[in-house]
PDB file of C-alpha atoms in Angstrom:
ATOM      1  CA  LEU A   1      28.864  34.796 -30.642  1.00  0.00           C
ATOM      2  CA  ARG A   2      32.126  35.021 -28.726  1.00  0.00           C
ATOM      3  CA  SER A   3      34.094  34.292 -31.908  1.00  0.00           C
ATOM      4  CA  ALA A   4      32.175  36.825 -33.960  1.00  0.00           C
ATOM      5  CA  SER A   5      33.308  39.814 -31.909  1.00  0.00           C
ATOM      6  CA  PRO A   6      37.099  39.663 -32.534  1.00  0.00           C
ATOM      7  CA  ALA A   7      36.500  38.504 -36.122  1.00  0.00           C
ATOM      8  CA  ARG A   8      34.212  41.514 -36.704  1.00  0.00           C
ATOM      9  CA  GLN A   9      31.488  39.261 -38.054  1.00  0.00           C
ATOM     10  CA  PRO A  10      28.040  40.916 -37.812  1.00  0.00           C
ATOM     11  CA  ILE A  11      25.740  38.371 -36.148  1.00  0.00           C
ATOM     12  CA  ALA A  12      22.417  39.062 -34.508  1.00  0.00           C
ATOM     13  CA  LEU A  13      20.815  36.392 -32.338  1.00  0.00           C
ATOM     14  CA  LEU A  14      17.291  36.743 -30.934  1.00  0.00           C
ATOM     15  CA  VAL A  15      16.316  34.272 -28.194  1.00  0.00           C
ATOM     16  CA  ALA A  16      12.998  33.984 -26.349  1.00  0.00           C
ATOM     17  CA  GLY A  17      12.268  31.720 -23.420  1.00  0.00           C
ATOM     18  CA  ARG A  18      10.181  31.209 -20.335  1.00  0.00           C
ATOM     19  CA  PRO A  19      11.767  31.737 -16.889  1.00  0.00           C
ATOM     20  CA  SER A  20      13.810  28.579 -16.318  1.00  0.00           C
ATOM     21  CA  PRO A  21      17.294  27.419 -15.260  1.00  0.00           C
ATOM     22  CA  ALA A  22      18.247  27.088 -18.930  1.00  0.00           C
ATOM     23  CA  THR A  23      17.218  30.665 -19.687  1.00  0.00           C
ATOM     24  CA  ALA A  24      19.054  31.967 -16.631  1.00  0.00           C
ATOM     25  CA  ALA A  25      22.190  30.006 -17.576  1.00  0.00           C
ATOM     26  CA  LEU A  26      22.202  31.421 -21.104  1.00  0.00           C
ATOM     27  CA  ARG A  27      21.813  34.981 -19.837  1.00  0.00           C
ATOM     28  CA  SER A  28      24.669  34.423 -17.410  1.00  0.00           C
ATOM     29  CA  ARG A  29      26.951  33.082 -20.158  1.00  0.00           C
ATOM     30  CA  LEU A  30      26.116  36.018 -22.427  1.00  0.00           C
ATOM     31  CA  ALA A  31      26.843  38.486 -19.636  1.00  0.00           C
ATOM     32  CA  SER A  32      30.207  36.886 -18.853  1.00  0.00           C
ATOM     33  CA  GLY A  33      31.324  36.266 -22.444  1.00  0.00           C
ATOM     34  CA  LEU A  34      30.291  39.408 -24.314  1.00  0.00           C
ATOM     35  CA  PRO A  35      30.822  43.144 -23.812  1.00  0.00           C
ATOM     36  CA  ALA A  36      27.859  44.794 -22.089  1.00  0.00           C
ATOM     37  CA  GLU A  37      27.038  46.872 -25.197  1.00  0.00           C
ATOM     38  CA  HIS A  38      26.703  43.713 -27.293  1.00  0.00           C
ATOM     39  CA  HIS A  39      23.770  42.124 -25.500  1.00  0.00           C
ATOM     40  CA  VAL A  40      20.496  43.195 -23.935  1.00  0.00           C
ATOM     41  CA  ALA A  41      17.829  41.308 -22.007  1.00  0.00           C
ATOM     42  CA  ILE A  42      14.198  42.410 -22.159  1.00  0.00           C
ATOM     43  CA  GLU A  43      11.767  41.112 -19.557  1.00  0.00           C
ATOM     44  CA  LEU A  44       8.311  40.914 -21.134  1.00  0.00           C
ATOM     45  CA  GLY A  45       5.600  41.864 -18.663  1.00  0.00           C
ATOM     46  CA  PRO A  46       1.847  41.365 -18.937  1.00  0.00           C
ATOM     47  CA  LEU A  47      -0.155  43.054 -21.676  1.00  0.00           C
ATOM     48  CA  ALA A  48      -1.796  46.361 -20.881  1.00  0.00           C
ATOM     49  CA  LEU A  49      -5.583  46.491 -21.294  1.00  0.00           C
ATOM     50  CA  ARG A  50      -5.358  48.497 -24.529  1.00  0.00           C
ATOM     51  CA  GLU A  51      -3.029  45.826 -25.940  1.00  0.00           C
ATOM     52  CA  ALA A  52      -5.439  43.119 -24.817  1.00  0.00           C
ATOM     53  CA  LEU A  53      -8.299  44.898 -26.600  1.00  0.00           C
ATOM     54  CA  SER A  54      -6.219  45.023 -29.761  1.00  0.00           C
ATOM     55  CA  LEU A  55      -5.428  41.310 -29.484  1.00  0.00           C
ATOM     56  CA  ALA A  56      -9.106  40.517 -28.910  1.00  0.00           C
ATOM     57  CA  LYS A  57     -10.155  42.333 -32.094  1.00  0.00           C
ATOM     58  CA  SER A  58      -7.645  40.297 -34.096  1.00  0.00           C
ATOM     59  CA  ILE A  59      -9.051  37.058 -32.655  1.00  0.00           C
ATOM     60  CA  ASP A  60     -12.763  37.819 -32.793  1.00  0.00           C
ATOM     61  CA  PRO A  61     -14.096  41.285 -33.719  1.00  0.00           C
ATOM     62  CA  SER A  62     -17.420  40.478 -32.032  1.00  0.00           C
ATOM     63  CA  LEU A  63     -15.836  40.310 -28.551  1.00  0.00           C
ATOM     64  CA  SER A  64     -17.024  43.157 -26.343  1.00  0.00           C
ATOM     65  CA  GLU A  65     -14.713  45.309 -24.249  1.00  0.00           C
ATOM     66  CA  GLY A  66     -16.341  43.883 -21.110  1.00  0.00           C
ATOM     67  CA  GLU A  67     -15.631  40.282 -22.138  1.00  0.00           C
ATOM     68  CA  THR A  68     -12.065  41.160 -23.063  1.00  0.00           C
ATOM     69  CA  GLU A  69     -11.386  43.024 -19.818  1.00  0.00           C
ATOM     70  CA  ALA A  70     -12.775  40.128 -17.739  1.00  0.00           C
ATOM     71  CA  ALA A  71     -10.568  37.649 -19.609  1.00  0.00           C
ATOM     72  CA  TRP A  72      -7.580  40.022 -19.338  1.00  0.00           C
ATOM     73  CA  ARG A  73      -7.962  40.216 -15.553  1.00  0.00           C
ATOM     74  CA  ARG A  74      -8.318  36.459 -15.246  1.00  0.00           C
ATOM     75  CA  ALA A  75      -5.292  35.853 -17.468  1.00  0.00           C
ATOM     76  CA  ARG A  76      -3.353  38.497 -15.496  1.00  0.00           C
ATOM     77  CA  GLY A  77      -2.230  39.986 -18.797  1.00  0.00           C
ATOM     78  CA  SER A  78      -0.574  36.823 -20.120  1.00  0.00           C
ATOM     79  CA  PRO A  79      -0.943  36.805 -23.932  1.00  0.00           C
ATOM     80  CA  PHE A  80      -1.015  32.997 -24.032  1.00  0.00           C
ATOM     81  CA  TRP A  81      -3.798  32.581 -21.468  1.00  0.00           C
ATOM     82  CA  LEU A  82      -5.665  35.625 -22.738  1.00  0.00           C
ATOM     83  CA  ASP A  83      -5.728  34.091 -26.210  1.00  0.00           C
ATOM     84  CA  ALA A  84      -6.967  30.774 -24.768  1.00  0.00           C
ATOM     85  CA  LEU A  85      -9.735  32.470 -22.761  1.00  0.00           C
ATOM     86  CA  LEU A  86     -10.865  34.692 -25.618  1.00  0.00           C
ATOM     87  CA  ARG A  87     -11.095  31.791 -28.027  1.00  0.00           C
ATOM     88  CA  THR A  88     -13.299  29.913 -25.541  1.00  0.00           C
ATOM     89  CA  ARG A  89     -15.317  33.081 -24.774  1.00  0.00           C
ATOM     90  CA  GLY A  90     -14.261  33.181 -21.129  1.00  0.00           C
ATOM     91  CA  SER A  91     -14.896  29.544 -20.242  1.00  0.00           C
ATOM     92  CA  ASP A  92     -12.163  27.348 -18.794  1.00  0.00           C
ATOM     93  CA  PRO A  93      -9.490  26.736 -21.430  1.00  0.00           C
ATOM     94  CA  THR A  94      -9.251  23.131 -20.301  1.00  0.00           C
ATOM     95  CA  THR A  95      -8.429  21.844 -23.753  1.00  0.00           C
ATOM     96  CA  VAL A  96      -5.212  23.893 -23.801  1.00  0.00           C
ATOM     97  CA  ILE A  97      -4.160  22.836 -20.310  1.00  0.00           C
ATOM     98  CA  GLY A  98      -5.583  19.324 -20.505  1.00  0.00           C
ATOM     99  CA  GLU A  99      -3.506  18.538 -23.573  1.00  0.00           C
ATOM    100  CA  ARG A 100      -0.347  19.290 -21.593  1.00  0.00           C
ATOM    101  CA  LEU A 101      -1.527  17.402 -18.515  1.00  0.00           C
ATOM    102  CA  ARG A 102      -2.303  14.225 -20.432  1.00  0.00           C
ATOM    103  CA  ALA A 103       1.262  14.104 -21.761  1.00  0.00           C
ATOM    104  CA  LEU A 104       2.845  14.183 -18.283  1.00  0.00           C
ATOM    105  CA  THR A 105       4.630  11.274 -16.666  1.00  0.00           C
ATOM    106  CA  THR A 106       3.259   9.942 -13.381  1.00  0.00           C
ATOM    107  CA  ASP A 107       5.911  11.713 -11.302  1.00  0.00           C
ATOM    108  CA  ALA A 108       5.371  15.064 -13.005  1.00  0.00           C
ATOM    109  CA  GLY A 109       1.614  14.736 -12.495  1.00  0.00           C
ATOM    110  CA  ALA A 110       2.089  13.960  -8.797  1.00  0.00           C
ATOM    111  CA  MET A 111       4.332  16.997  -8.308  1.00  0.00           C
ATOM    112  CA  LEU A 112       1.873  19.217 -10.156  1.00  0.00           C
ATOM    113  CA  ALA A 113      -0.930  18.029  -7.860  1.00  0.00           C
ATOM    114  CA  VAL A 114       1.090  18.947  -4.753  1.00  0.00           C
ATOM    115  CA  LEU A 115       1.815  22.445  -6.112  1.00  0.00           C
ATOM    116  CA  ALA A 116      -1.868  22.924  -6.991  1.00  0.00           C
ATOM    117  CA  VAL A 117      -3.061  21.891  -3.517  1.00  0.00           C
ATOM    118  CA  THR A 118      -0.392  23.975  -1.778  1.00  0.00           C
ATOM    119  CA  GLY A 119      -1.192  27.056  -3.829  1.00  0.00           C
ATOM    120  CA  ARG A 120       2.248  28.625  -3.376  1.00  0.00           C
ATOM    121  CA  PRO A 121       5.879  28.098  -4.457  1.00  0.00           C
ATOM    122  CA  LEU A 122       7.761  25.218  -2.852  1.00  0.00           C
ATOM    123  CA  ALA A 123      11.488  24.532  -2.724  1.00  0.00           C
ATOM    124  CA  GLN A 124      12.598  21.254  -4.270  1.00  0.00           C
ATOM    125  CA  GLU A 125      13.786  20.106  -0.827  1.00  0.00           C
ATOM    126  CA  ASP A 126      10.272  20.634   0.535  1.00  0.00           C
ATOM    127  CA  LEU A 127       8.743  18.807  -2.425  1.00  0.00           C
ATOM    128  CA  ALA A 128      11.091  15.892  -1.727  1.00  0.00           C
ATOM    129  CA  ARG A 129       9.856  15.719   1.880  1.00  0.00           C
ATOM    130  CA  LEU A 130       6.188  15.997   0.937  1.00  0.00           C
ATOM    131  CA  LEU A 131       6.426  13.378  -1.792  1.00  0.00           C
ATOM    132  CA  ASP A 132       8.993  11.235   0.033  1.00  0.00           C
ATOM    133  CA  TRP A 133      11.215  11.248  -3.067  1.00  0.00           C
ATOM    134  CA  THR A 134      14.948  11.428  -3.650  1.00  0.00           C
ATOM    135  CA  ALA A 135      16.440  14.706  -4.870  1.00  0.00           C
ATOM    136  CA  PRO A 136      17.208  13.357  -8.397  1.00  0.00           C
ATOM    137  CA  ARG A 137      13.621  12.148  -8.774  1.00  0.00           C
ATOM    138  CA  VAL A 138      12.277  15.580  -7.781  1.00  0.00           C
ATOM    139  CA  ASP A 139      14.702  17.306 -10.134  1.00  0.00           C
ATOM    140  CA  HIS A 140      13.675  15.094 -13.064  1.00  0.00           C
ATOM    141  CA  ALA A 141       9.951  15.778 -12.552  1.00  0.00           C
ATOM    142  CA  ALA A 142      10.612  19.509 -12.081  1.00  0.00           C
ATOM    143  CA  ARG A 143      12.537  19.715 -15.349  1.00  0.00           C
ATOM    144  CA  GLU A 144       9.655  18.083 -17.195  1.00  0.00           C
ATOM    145  CA  LEU A 145       7.105  20.528 -15.763  1.00  0.00           C
ATOM    146  CA  VAL A 146       9.302  23.531 -16.560  1.00  0.00           C
ATOM    147  CA  ALA A 147       9.893  22.285 -20.115  1.00  0.00           C
ATOM    148  CA  ARG A 148       6.141  21.984 -20.691  1.00  0.00           C
ATOM    149  CA  GLY A 149       5.502  25.502 -19.424  1.00  0.00           C
ATOM    150  CA  LEU A 150       3.391  24.389 -16.460  1.00  0.00           C
ATOM    151  CA  VAL A 151       5.862  25.412 -13.745  1.00  0.00           C
ATOM    152  CA  HIS A 152       8.535  28.084 -13.458  1.00  0.00           C
ATOM    153  CA  ALA A 153      11.280  28.919 -11.023  1.00  0.00           C
ATOM    154  CA  SER A 154      10.151  31.315  -8.312  1.00  0.00           C
ATOM    155  CA  GLY A 155      13.141  32.410  -6.253  1.00  0.00           C
ATOM    156  CA  PRO A 156      14.589  29.269  -4.683  1.00  0.00           C
ATOM    157  CA  GLY A 157      11.431  27.271  -5.353  1.00  0.00           C
ATOM    158  CA  LEU A 158       9.001  26.121  -8.026  1.00  0.00           C
ATOM    159  CA  ALA A 159       5.599  27.659  -8.712  1.00  0.00           C
ATOM    160  CA  LEU A 160       2.752  26.978 -11.110  1.00  0.00           C
ATOM    161  CA  ALA A 161       3.043  29.140 -14.195  1.00  0.00           C
ATOM    162  CA  HIS A 162      -0.505  30.499 -13.904  1.00  0.00           C
ATOM    163  CA  ASP A 163      -3.581  30.397 -11.667  1.00  0.00           C
ATOM    164  CA  LEU A 164      -5.560  28.806 -14.513  1.00  0.00           C
ATOM    165  CA  ILE A 165      -3.261  25.783 -14.318  1.00  0.00           C
ATOM    166  CA  ARG A 166      -3.871  25.510 -10.576  1.00  0.00           C
ATOM    167  CA  GLU A 167      -7.642  25.793 -11.060  1.00  0.00           C
ATOM    168  CA  THR A 168      -7.691  23.082 -13.723  1.00  0.00           C
ATOM    169  CA  VAL A 169      -5.426  20.678 -11.823  1.00  0.00           C
ATOM    170  CA  ALA A 170      -7.251  21.201  -8.510  1.00  0.00           C
ATOM    171  CA  ALA A 171     -10.658  20.709 -10.133  1.00  0.00           C
ATOM    172  CA  GLY A 172      -9.533  17.415 -11.648  1.00  0.00           C
ATOM    173  CA  LEU A 173      -8.189  15.899  -8.420  1.00  0.00           C
ATOM    174  CA  PRO A 174     -10.311  13.139  -6.858  1.00  0.00           C
ATOM    175  CA  ALA A 175     -11.586  14.061  -3.387  1.00  0.00           C
ATOM    176  CA  THR A 176      -9.588  11.244  -1.779  1.00  0.00           C
ATOM    177  CA  THR A 177      -6.369  12.404  -3.431  1.00  0.00           C
ATOM    178  CA  ARG A 178      -6.944  16.010  -2.387  1.00  0.00           C
ATOM    179  CA  ARG A 179      -7.638  14.954   1.209  1.00  0.00           C
ATOM    180  CA  ARG A 180      -4.523  12.772   1.313  1.00  0.00           C
ATOM    181  CA  LEU A 181      -2.309  15.550  -0.039  1.00  0.00           C
ATOM    182  CA  GLN A 182      -3.742  18.199   2.273  1.00  0.00           C
ATOM    183  CA  THR A 183      -3.408  15.924   5.306  1.00  0.00           C
ATOM    184  CA  ARG A 184       0.244  15.297   4.441  1.00  0.00           C
ATOM    185  CA  LEU A 185       0.720  19.027   3.893  1.00  0.00           C
ATOM    186  CA  VAL A 186      -0.772  19.814   7.319  1.00  0.00           C
ATOM    187  CA  GLU A 187       1.560  17.320   8.997  1.00  0.00           C
ATOM    188  CA  TRP A 188       4.592  18.778   7.221  1.00  0.00           C
ATOM    189  CA  LEU A 189       3.662  22.406   7.942  1.00  0.00           C
ATOM    190  CA  GLU A 190       2.992  21.814  11.630  1.00  0.00           C
ATOM    191  CA  ALA A 191       6.175  19.800  12.062  1.00  0.00           C
ATOM    192  CA  SER A 192       8.331  22.536  10.526  1.00  0.00           C
ATOM    193  CA  ALA A 193       6.427  25.667  11.628  1.00  0.00           C
ATOM    194  CA  GLY A 194       7.689  26.137  15.183  1.00  0.00           C
ATOM    195  CA  ASP A 195       6.271  29.569  16.108  1.00  0.00           C
ATOM    196  CA  ASP A 196       6.144  30.760  12.480  1.00  0.00           C
ATOM    197  CA  LEU A 197       2.712  32.396  12.363  1.00  0.00           C
ATOM    198  CA  GLN A 198       2.437  32.289   8.575  1.00  0.00           C
ATOM    199  CA  LEU A 199       3.054  28.539   8.404  1.00  0.00           C
ATOM    200  CA  LEU A 200       0.709  27.865  11.317  1.00  0.00           C
ATOM    201  CA  SER A 201      -2.035  29.915   9.640  1.00  0.00           C
ATOM    202  CA  GLU A 202      -1.435  28.055   6.381  1.00  0.00           C
ATOM    203  CA  ALA A 203      -1.733  24.731   8.198  1.00  0.00           C
ATOM    204  CA  LEU A 204      -4.970  25.927   9.785  1.00  0.00           C
ATOM    205  CA  GLY A 205      -6.402  26.788   6.376  1.00  0.00           C
ATOM    206  CA  HIS A 206      -5.640  23.298   5.082  1.00  0.00           C
ATOM    207  CA  ARG A 207      -7.114  21.720   8.223  1.00  0.00           C
ATOM    208  CA  LEU A 208     -10.337  23.638   7.584  1.00  0.00           C
ATOM    209  CA  ALA A 209     -10.368  22.661   3.919  1.00  0.00           C
ATOM    210  CA  VAL A 210      -9.952  18.961   4.620  1.00  0.00           C
ATOM    211  CA  GLY A 211     -12.219  18.834   7.690  1.00  0.00           C
ATOM    212  CA  LEU A 212      -9.549  18.026  10.281  1.00  0.00           C
ATOM    213  CA  PRO A 213      -9.869  19.211  13.923  1.00  0.00           C
ATOM    214  CA  THR A 214      -8.837  22.863  14.277  1.00  0.00           C
ATOM    215  CA  ALA A 215      -9.399  23.892  17.927  1.00  0.00           C
ATOM    216  CA  SER A 216      -5.942  22.955  19.202  1.00  0.00           C
ATOM    217  CA  LEU A 217      -4.102  24.705  16.380  1.00  0.00           C
ATOM    218  CA  ALA A 218      -6.360  27.771  16.673  1.00  0.00           C
ATOM    219  CA  ALA A 219      -5.481  28.010  20.382  1.00  0.00           C
ATOM    220  CA  GLN A 220      -1.780  27.637  19.540  1.00  0.00           C
ATOM    221  CA  ILE A 221      -1.964  30.502  17.052  1.00  0.00           C
ATOM    222  CA  LEU A 222      -3.743  32.750  19.562  1.00  0.00           C
ATOM    223  CA  GLU A 223      -1.028  32.054  22.123  1.00  0.00           C
ATOM    224  CA  SER A 224       1.831  32.669  19.681  1.00  0.00           C
ATOM    225  CA  PRO A 225       4.312  35.418  20.673  1.00  0.00           C
ATOM    226  CA  ARG A 226       3.704  36.954  17.224  1.00  0.00           C
ATOM    227  CA  ARG A 227      -0.109  36.838  17.360  1.00  0.00           C
ATOM    228  CA  ARG A 228      -0.365  40.626  16.971  1.00  0.00           C
ATOM    229  CA  LEU A 229       0.658  40.159  13.326  1.00  0.00           C
ATOM    230  CA  LEU A 230      -2.660  38.446  12.582  1.00  0.00           C
ATOM    231  CA  GLY A 231      -4.986  40.379  10.299  1.00  0.00           C
ATOM    232  CA  PRO A 232      -8.786  40.828  10.324  1.00  0.00           C
ATOM    233  CA  ASP A 233      -9.301  37.824   8.016  1.00  0.00           C
ATOM    234  CA  ASN A 234      -7.328  35.611  10.414  1.00  0.00           C
ATOM    235  CA  LEU A 235      -9.431  36.817  13.337  1.00  0.00           C
ATOM    236  CA  ARG A 236     -12.664  36.043  11.497  1.00  0.00           C
ATOM    237  CA  THR A 237     -11.404  32.560  10.676  1.00  0.00           C
ATOM    238  CA  LEU A 238     -10.529  31.935  14.323  1.00  0.00           C
ATOM    239  CA  ALA A 239     -13.924  33.287  15.377  1.00  0.00           C
ATOM    240  CA  SER A 240     -15.710  30.888  13.010  1.00  0.00           C
ATOM    241  CA  ILE A 241     -13.713  27.983  14.489  1.00  0.00           C
ATOM    242  CA  SER A 242     -14.823  28.991  17.983  1.00  0.00           C
ATOM    243  CA  ASP A 243     -18.438  29.241  16.772  1.00  0.00           C
ATOM    244  CA  SER A 244     -18.284  25.615  15.617  1.00  0.00           C
ATOM    245  CA  LEU A 245     -17.232  24.289  19.045  1.00  0.00           C
ATOM    246  CA  THR A 246     -19.517  23.056  21.818  1.00  0.00           C
ATOM    247  CA  PRO A 247     -20.881  26.155  23.621  1.00  0.00           C
ATOM    248  CA  GLY A 248     -19.231  26.623  26.990  1.00  0.00           C
ATOM    249  CA  SER A 249     -16.620  23.919  26.437  1.00  0.00           C
ATOM    250  CA  VAL A 250     -13.118  24.441  27.794  1.00  0.00           C
ATOM    251  CA  GLU A 251     -11.783  24.609  24.216  1.00  0.00           C
ATOM    252  CA  GLN A 252     -14.259  27.303  23.230  1.00  0.00           C
ATOM    253  CA  LEU A 253     -13.752  29.397  26.362  1.00  0.00           C
ATOM    254  CA  THR A 254      -9.973  29.327  25.907  1.00  0.00           C
ATOM    255  CA  ILE A 255     -10.260  30.524  22.330  1.00  0.00           C
ATOM    256  CA  GLU A 256     -12.907  33.133  23.204  1.00  0.00           C
ATOM    257  CA  ARG A 257     -10.767  34.703  25.946  1.00  0.00           C
ATOM    258  CA  ASN A 258      -7.620  34.794  23.814  1.00  0.00           C
ATOM    259  CA  LEU A 259      -9.541  36.050  20.790  1.00  0.00           C
ATOM    260  CA  GLY A 260     -11.270  38.742  22.814  1.00  0.00           C
ATOM    261  CA  GLU A 261      -7.974  39.959  24.228  1.00  0.00           C
ATOM    262  CA  LEU A 262      -6.223  39.953  20.843  1.00  0.00           C
ATOM    263  CA  ALA A 263      -9.130  41.651  19.045  1.00  0.00           C
ATOM    264  CA  GLY A 264      -9.071  44.419  21.642  1.00  0.00           C
ATOM    265  CA  LEU A 265      -5.329  44.923  21.183  1.00  0.00           C
ATOM    266  CA  LEU A 266      -5.739  45.105  17.399  1.00  0.00           C
ATOM    267  CA  GLY A 267      -8.572  47.626  17.566  1.00  0.00           C
ATOM    268  CA  GLU A 268     -11.308  45.193  16.511  1.00  0.00           C
ATOM    269  CA  GLN A 269     -13.549  46.390  19.342  1.00  0.00           C
ATOM    270  CA  GLU A 270     -16.828  44.924  18.086  1.00  0.00           C
ATOM    271  CA  LEU A 271     -15.292  41.469  17.781  1.00  0.00           C
ATOM    272  CA  ALA A 272     -13.586  41.848  21.174  1.00  0.00           C
ATOM    273  CA  LEU A 273     -16.845  42.781  22.882  1.00  0.00           C
ATOM    274  CA  ALA A 274     -18.708  39.854  21.306  1.00  0.00           C
ATOM    275  CA  ARG A 275     -16.049  37.349  22.353  1.00  0.00           C
ATOM    276  CA  TRP A 276     -15.638  38.666  25.907  1.00  0.00           C
ATOM    277  CA  THR A 277     -19.437  38.624  26.277  1.00  0.00           C
ATOM    278  CA  ARG A 278     -19.643  34.990  25.250  1.00  0.00           C
ATOM    279  CA  ALA A 279     -16.727  34.089  27.525  1.00  0.00           C
ATOM    280  CA  SER A 280     -18.416  35.789  30.479  1.00  0.00           C
ATOM    281  CA  VAL A 281     -21.769  34.103  29.822  1.00  0.00           C
ATOM    282  CA  HIS A 282     -20.252  30.630  29.837  1.00  0.00           C
ATOM    283  CA  ALA A 283     -17.577  31.196  32.511  1.00  0.00           C
ATOM    284  CA  LEU A 284     -17.914  28.727  35.372  1.00  0.00           C
ATOM    285  CA  ASP A 285     -16.313  31.130  37.818  1.00  0.00           C
ATOM    286  CA  PRO A 286     -18.499  34.271  38.375  1.00  0.00           C
ATOM    287  CA  ALA A 287     -15.418  36.276  39.363  1.00  0.00           C
ATOM    288  CA  ALA A 288     -13.754  35.442  36.062  1.00  0.00           C
TER     289      ALA A 288
END
């Protein structure tokens, strides 16, 4: 391409690729080696509903608009996953995903499991800590997952390419494997969280999912300097944790008082009243 310009040779090159380091490197080389008017990059977004309906009619004319719209929402507009869902009439396209999963090496499968359990992008450094791997080993597994279209680069980290991949991988994990991964994830999150409310809340969610004790972490979150950033869903989760504790126990009373105070500050008056009422009923000190 660079040689064609000064030689006045008419060459057109069309390249398509998934988000990946290789794609980014090619775009960078094109931008640095060719005049701006000689290259263009087009980011393909998700299909619009009308485009999805058109695709559905080409696959199976008997598909209703309702079926197509449900599949379109689940696929988040991705033509690939929409096609897979429509051909299986909305059921899990496990054959499409399973074929890719069966071809993975052991390391790539282990990394995919961690990303599925985590449910969010992770930097390669964090994956190395969670898996207790060297950086080259992580990089090798990551390249394999990207090449197979199961993972893509998300900012500085790696993320699963689609929610359907996460659903399929998570559903296929043995209970013991899931528990082991979530326990390790909790340990890592709590060790690195400090007073980061988002990481502490994430750790709490994994503790709940795996059945680990939650009272101490719930109390820590309610005493965080940034606790006012908690939303209604967080408050309900903390309330359900308190409900599961022994009535009148020190742990429960501590959470109830802090939750009542925070709910009042955030305008959740009904929740605040309920928690202060319970705290007052079980308080050992009548003055309190």
